[in-house]
Tab-separated table of C-alpha atoms in Angstrom:
chain	number	residue	atom	x	y	z
A	1	MET	CA	-18.686	-19.991	-13.472
A	2	GLU	CA	-18.275	-18.718	-9.934
A	3	ILE	CA	-15.485	-16.199	-9.434
A	4	ILE	CA	-13.287	-16.835	-6.420
A	5	PRO	CA	-11.818	-13.670	-4.945
A	6	PRO	CA	-8.191	-13.563	-3.831
A	7	TYR	CA	-7.506	-13.499	-0.087
A	8	LEU	CA	-8.661	-10.076	1.160
A	9	ALA	CA	-8.767	-8.889	-2.465
A	10	SER	CA	-7.264	-5.584	-3.537
A	11	THR	CA	-9.256	-2.567	-4.639
A	12	THR	CA	-7.625	-2.943	-8.064
A	13	TRP	CA	-8.886	-6.525	-8.367
A	14	LEU	CA	-12.406	-5.562	-7.260
A	15	GLN	CA	-12.467	-2.745	-9.802
A	16	GLY	CA	-11.835	-5.343	-12.494
A	17	ASN	CA	-8.422	-3.921	-13.360
A	18	ILE	CA	-6.654	-7.272	-12.898
A	19	SER	CA	-7.739	-10.218	-14.986
A	20	SER	CA	-8.575	-13.341	-13.014
A	21	LEU	CA	-7.012	-15.269	-15.898
A	22	SER	CA	-3.648	-13.642	-15.174
A	23	LEU	CA	-3.676	-14.761	-11.524
A	24	LYS	CA	-1.820	-17.883	-10.484
A	25	ALA	CA	-3.227	-20.116	-7.749
A	26	ARG	CA	-0.697	-18.718	-5.257
A	27	ASP	CA	-2.079	-15.196	-5.887
A	28	TYR	CA	-5.325	-16.331	-4.237
A	29	THR	CA	-3.401	-16.975	-1.009
A	30	ARG	CA	-1.923	-13.475	-0.712
A	31	THR	CA	-2.841	-9.909	0.040
A	32	LEU	CA	-0.860	-6.702	0.329
A	33	ILE	CA	-1.481	-4.325	3.228
A	34	GLU	CA	-0.009	-1.072	4.443
A	35	SER	CA	3.110	-1.219	6.596
A	36	ASN	CA	6.074	0.897	7.585
A	37	HIS	CA	7.778	-0.324	4.397
A	38	PRO	CA	6.882	1.826	1.366
A	39	GLU	CA	5.873	-1.210	-0.696
A	40	GLY	CA	3.647	-2.620	2.063
A	41	ILE	CA	3.671	-6.135	3.510
A	42	VAL	CA	2.357	-9.344	1.974
A	43	LEU	CA	0.237	-11.675	4.090
A	44	THR	CA	0.072	-15.266	2.842
A	45	VAL	CA	-2.302	-18.033	3.896
A	46	PRO	CA	-0.349	-21.319	4.193
A	47	ILE	CA	-1.534	-24.074	1.868
A	48	VAL	CA	-1.421	-27.848	2.378
A	49	GLY	CA	1.348	-29.021	0.061
A	50	GLY	CA	2.977	-25.579	-0.058
A	51	SER	CA	4.115	-23.954	-3.278
A	52	SER	CA	4.026	-27.300	-5.074
A	53	ALA	CA	0.260	-27.547	-4.478
A	54	ALA	CA	-0.235	-23.926	-5.516
A	55	LYS	CA	1.532	-24.670	-8.799
A	56	ARG	CA	-0.472	-27.770	-9.712
A	57	LEU	CA	-3.935	-27.199	-8.193
A	58	LYS	CA	-6.700	-24.776	-9.100
A	59	PRO	CA	-7.548	-22.122	-6.474
A	60	GLU	CA	-10.835	-23.843	-5.592
A	61	ASN	CA	-8.921	-27.021	-4.647
A	62	LEU	CA	-6.387	-25.427	-2.300
A	63	GLU	CA	-6.684	-26.418	1.345
A	64	ILE	CA	-5.516	-24.227	4.185
A	65	SER	CA	-2.668	-25.612	6.281
A	66	ASP	CA	-2.685	-25.252	10.052
A	67	HIS	CA	1.102	-24.831	9.863
A	68	GLY	CA	2.445	-21.932	11.887
A	69	ASP	CA	0.603	-19.198	13.686
A	70	TRP	CA	-0.624	-17.417	10.573
A	71	THR	CA	-4.018	-16.346	11.938
A	72	ARG	CA	-2.453	-14.464	14.866
A	73	ILE	CA	0.170	-12.946	12.567
A	74	HIS	CA	-2.414	-11.788	10.013
A	75	LEU	CA	-4.769	-10.335	12.609
A	76	GLY	CA	-1.869	-8.593	14.365
A	77	ALA	CA	-0.588	-7.158	11.083
A	78	LEU	CA	-4.060	-5.859	10.180
A	79	GLU	CA	-4.395	-4.244	13.589
A	80	ALA	CA	-0.929	-2.685	13.365
A	81	ALA	CA	-1.617	-1.350	9.864
A	82	TYR	CA	-5.175	-0.124	10.301
A	83	GLY	CA	-6.037	-0.157	14.022
A	84	LYS	CA	-6.228	3.638	14.212
A	85	GLU	CA	-8.467	4.021	11.176
A	86	PRO	CA	-12.003	5.228	12.002
A	87	TYR	CA	-13.928	2.152	10.821
A	88	PHE	CA	-11.507	-0.482	12.105
A	89	VAL	CA	-13.449	-1.026	15.343
A	90	HIS	CA	-16.620	-1.701	13.360
A	91	LEU	CA	-15.341	-4.155	10.733
A	92	PHE	CA	-12.412	-5.952	12.354
A	93	PRO	CA	-14.619	-7.798	14.912
A	94	GLU	CA	-16.589	-9.228	11.958
A	95	LEU	CA	-13.484	-10.437	10.109
A	96	ALA	CA	-11.376	-11.769	12.987
A	97	PRO	CA	-13.566	-14.828	13.786
A	98	VAL	CA	-13.626	-15.830	10.107
A	99	ILE	CA	-9.825	-15.807	9.980
A	100	GLU	CA	-9.401	-17.411	13.422
A	101	ASN	CA	-11.884	-20.203	12.625
A	102	TYR	CA	-10.885	-20.601	8.992
A	103	PRO	CA	-12.569	-23.287	6.882
A	104	GLN	CA	-10.708	-26.152	5.217
A	105	HIS	CA	-10.644	-24.633	1.719
A	106	LEU	CA	-9.026	-21.345	0.755
A	107	ALA	CA	-11.823	-20.488	-1.694
A	108	THR	CA	-14.400	-20.724	1.093
A	109	LEU	CA	-12.319	-18.457	3.349
A	110	ASN	CA	-11.915	-15.898	0.571
A	111	VAL	CA	-15.634	-15.876	-0.241
A	112	LEU	CA	-16.600	-15.569	3.460
A	113	LEU	CA	-14.241	-12.627	3.927
A	114	MET	CA	-15.547	-10.940	0.767
A	115	GLU	CA	-19.116	-11.364	2.010
A	116	LYS	CA	-18.194	-9.704	5.327
A	117	MET	CA	-16.567	-6.798	3.489
A	118	MET	CA	-19.525	-6.314	1.135
A	119	ASP	CA	-22.040	-6.625	3.979
A	120	PHE	CA	-20.149	-3.962	5.946
A	121	LEU	CA	-20.167	-1.759	2.870
A	122	GLY	CA	-23.920	-2.275	2.435
A	123	TYR	CA	-23.203	-3.012	-1.210
A	124	ARG	CA	-26.448	-4.745	-2.115
A	125	ASP	CA	-28.575	-2.029	-0.521
A	126	ALA	CA	-26.629	0.987	-1.771
A	127	ILE	CA	-25.352	0.117	-5.233
A	128	GLU	CA	-28.509	1.086	-7.135
A	129	GLU	CA	-28.510	4.577	-5.609
A	130	ILE	CA	-24.816	4.983	-6.417
A	131	ARG	CA	-25.478	3.910	-10.018
A	132	LYS	CA	-28.293	6.475	-10.267
A	133	LEU	CA	-25.933	9.184	-9.014
A	134	ARG	CA	-23.273	8.108	-11.506
A	135	ASP	CA	-25.761	8.103	-14.384
A	136	LYS	CA	-27.391	11.392	-13.400
A	137	ASN	CA	-24.200	13.264	-12.585
A	138	PRO	CA	-21.119	11.411	-13.876
A	139	GLU	CA	-18.778	14.339	-13.242
A	140	ARG	CA	-19.740	14.574	-9.572
A	141	TYR	CA	-19.506	10.812	-9.176
A	142	GLY	CA	-16.087	10.789	-10.852
A	143	ASN	CA	-14.813	13.562	-8.596
A	144	ILE	CA	-15.942	11.695	-5.482
A	145	ALA	CA	-14.332	8.441	-6.627
A	146	LYS	CA	-11.089	10.216	-7.580
A	147	ARG	CA	-10.886	12.035	-4.225
A	148	LEU	CA	-11.460	8.804	-2.300
A	149	GLU	CA	-8.957	6.823	-4.353
A	150	SER	CA	-6.304	9.461	-3.577
A	151	LYS	CA	-6.577	8.446	0.094
A	152	ILE	CA	-5.713	4.776	-0.441
A	153	ASN	CA	-3.327	2.511	-2.305
A	154	PRO	CA	-5.523	0.494	-4.724
A	155	ALA	CA	-2.927	-2.309	-4.805
A	156	HIS	CA	-3.565	-2.924	-1.102
A	157	SER	CA	-6.392	-5.044	0.238
A	158	PHE	CA	-9.847	-3.494	-0.061
A	159	LEU	CA	-9.788	-3.518	3.730
A	160	GLU	CA	-7.731	-0.327	3.529
A	161	PRO	CA	-10.560	1.843	2.142
A	162	LEU	CA	-13.127	0.037	4.276
A	163	PHE	CA	-11.195	0.746	7.481
A	164	ARG	CA	-10.284	4.285	6.379
A	165	LEU	CA	-13.349	5.492	4.470
A	166	GLY	CA	-16.141	3.180	5.630
A	167	PRO	CA	-19.297	2.988	3.494
A	168	ASP	CA	-18.014	5.703	1.138
A	169	SER	CA	-15.696	3.017	-0.263
A	170	ILE	CA	-18.589	1.948	-2.476
A	171	PHE	CA	-17.684	4.828	-4.790
A	172	LEU	CA	-14.474	2.944	-5.636
A	173	LEU	CA	-16.364	-0.122	-6.907
A	174	MET	CA	-19.026	0.552	-9.426
A	175	GLU	CA	-19.287	-2.467	-11.669
A	176	GLY	CA	-16.052	-4.371	-11.356
A	177	ARG	CA	-16.397	-8.014	-10.410
A	178	LEU	CA	-18.994	-7.708	-7.697
A	179	SER	CA	-21.888	-8.694	-9.891
A	180	SER	CA	-20.279	-12.085	-10.461
A	181	LEU	CA	-19.306	-12.866	-6.880
A	182	PRO	CA	-21.277	-15.651	-5.229
A	183	PRO	CA	-24.547	-14.489	-3.620
A	184	SER	CA	-24.499	-13.805	0.075
A	185	LYS	CA	-25.251	-16.764	2.331
A	186	THR	CA	-27.793	-14.558	4.116
A	187	GLU	CA	-29.964	-13.994	1.040
């Protein structure tokens, strides 16, 4: 069974610390990002049929509504939250067209965004070396991961460490769910 990631999935979800079985369909439409409010701000992708559809349909059947100006709002919120982070200028131009030219189905959007994030991270190329480091020197690996996690809020979208920490964010994701995400379209 193919795992569908939530919209701009959180670090916690990617680490496997949230069960996909505990998520409701509406949870696949939302992400939490940093804001001037201590709890952050939730961005929600509008769904055809609204909350009624989210209650009765599976995540893979949800269609994105063109209601409102959500793409501009989401992109503006991401820029306001993370625009000054060092890796923002490198990743944001890859994500913006996916959001602006969103596909019909939410699941497709979520998978495309996850692929962009993992490609930016260089996950497929780097993960074996990171595993070797973890296996050879677990204490050092653990210290690196702990130090990096102290610089982010794991409940926020994984974009936060990507924009802030760049490729080092891979240390936050050893096994998690990534092995069961759909293969990249480029492979």
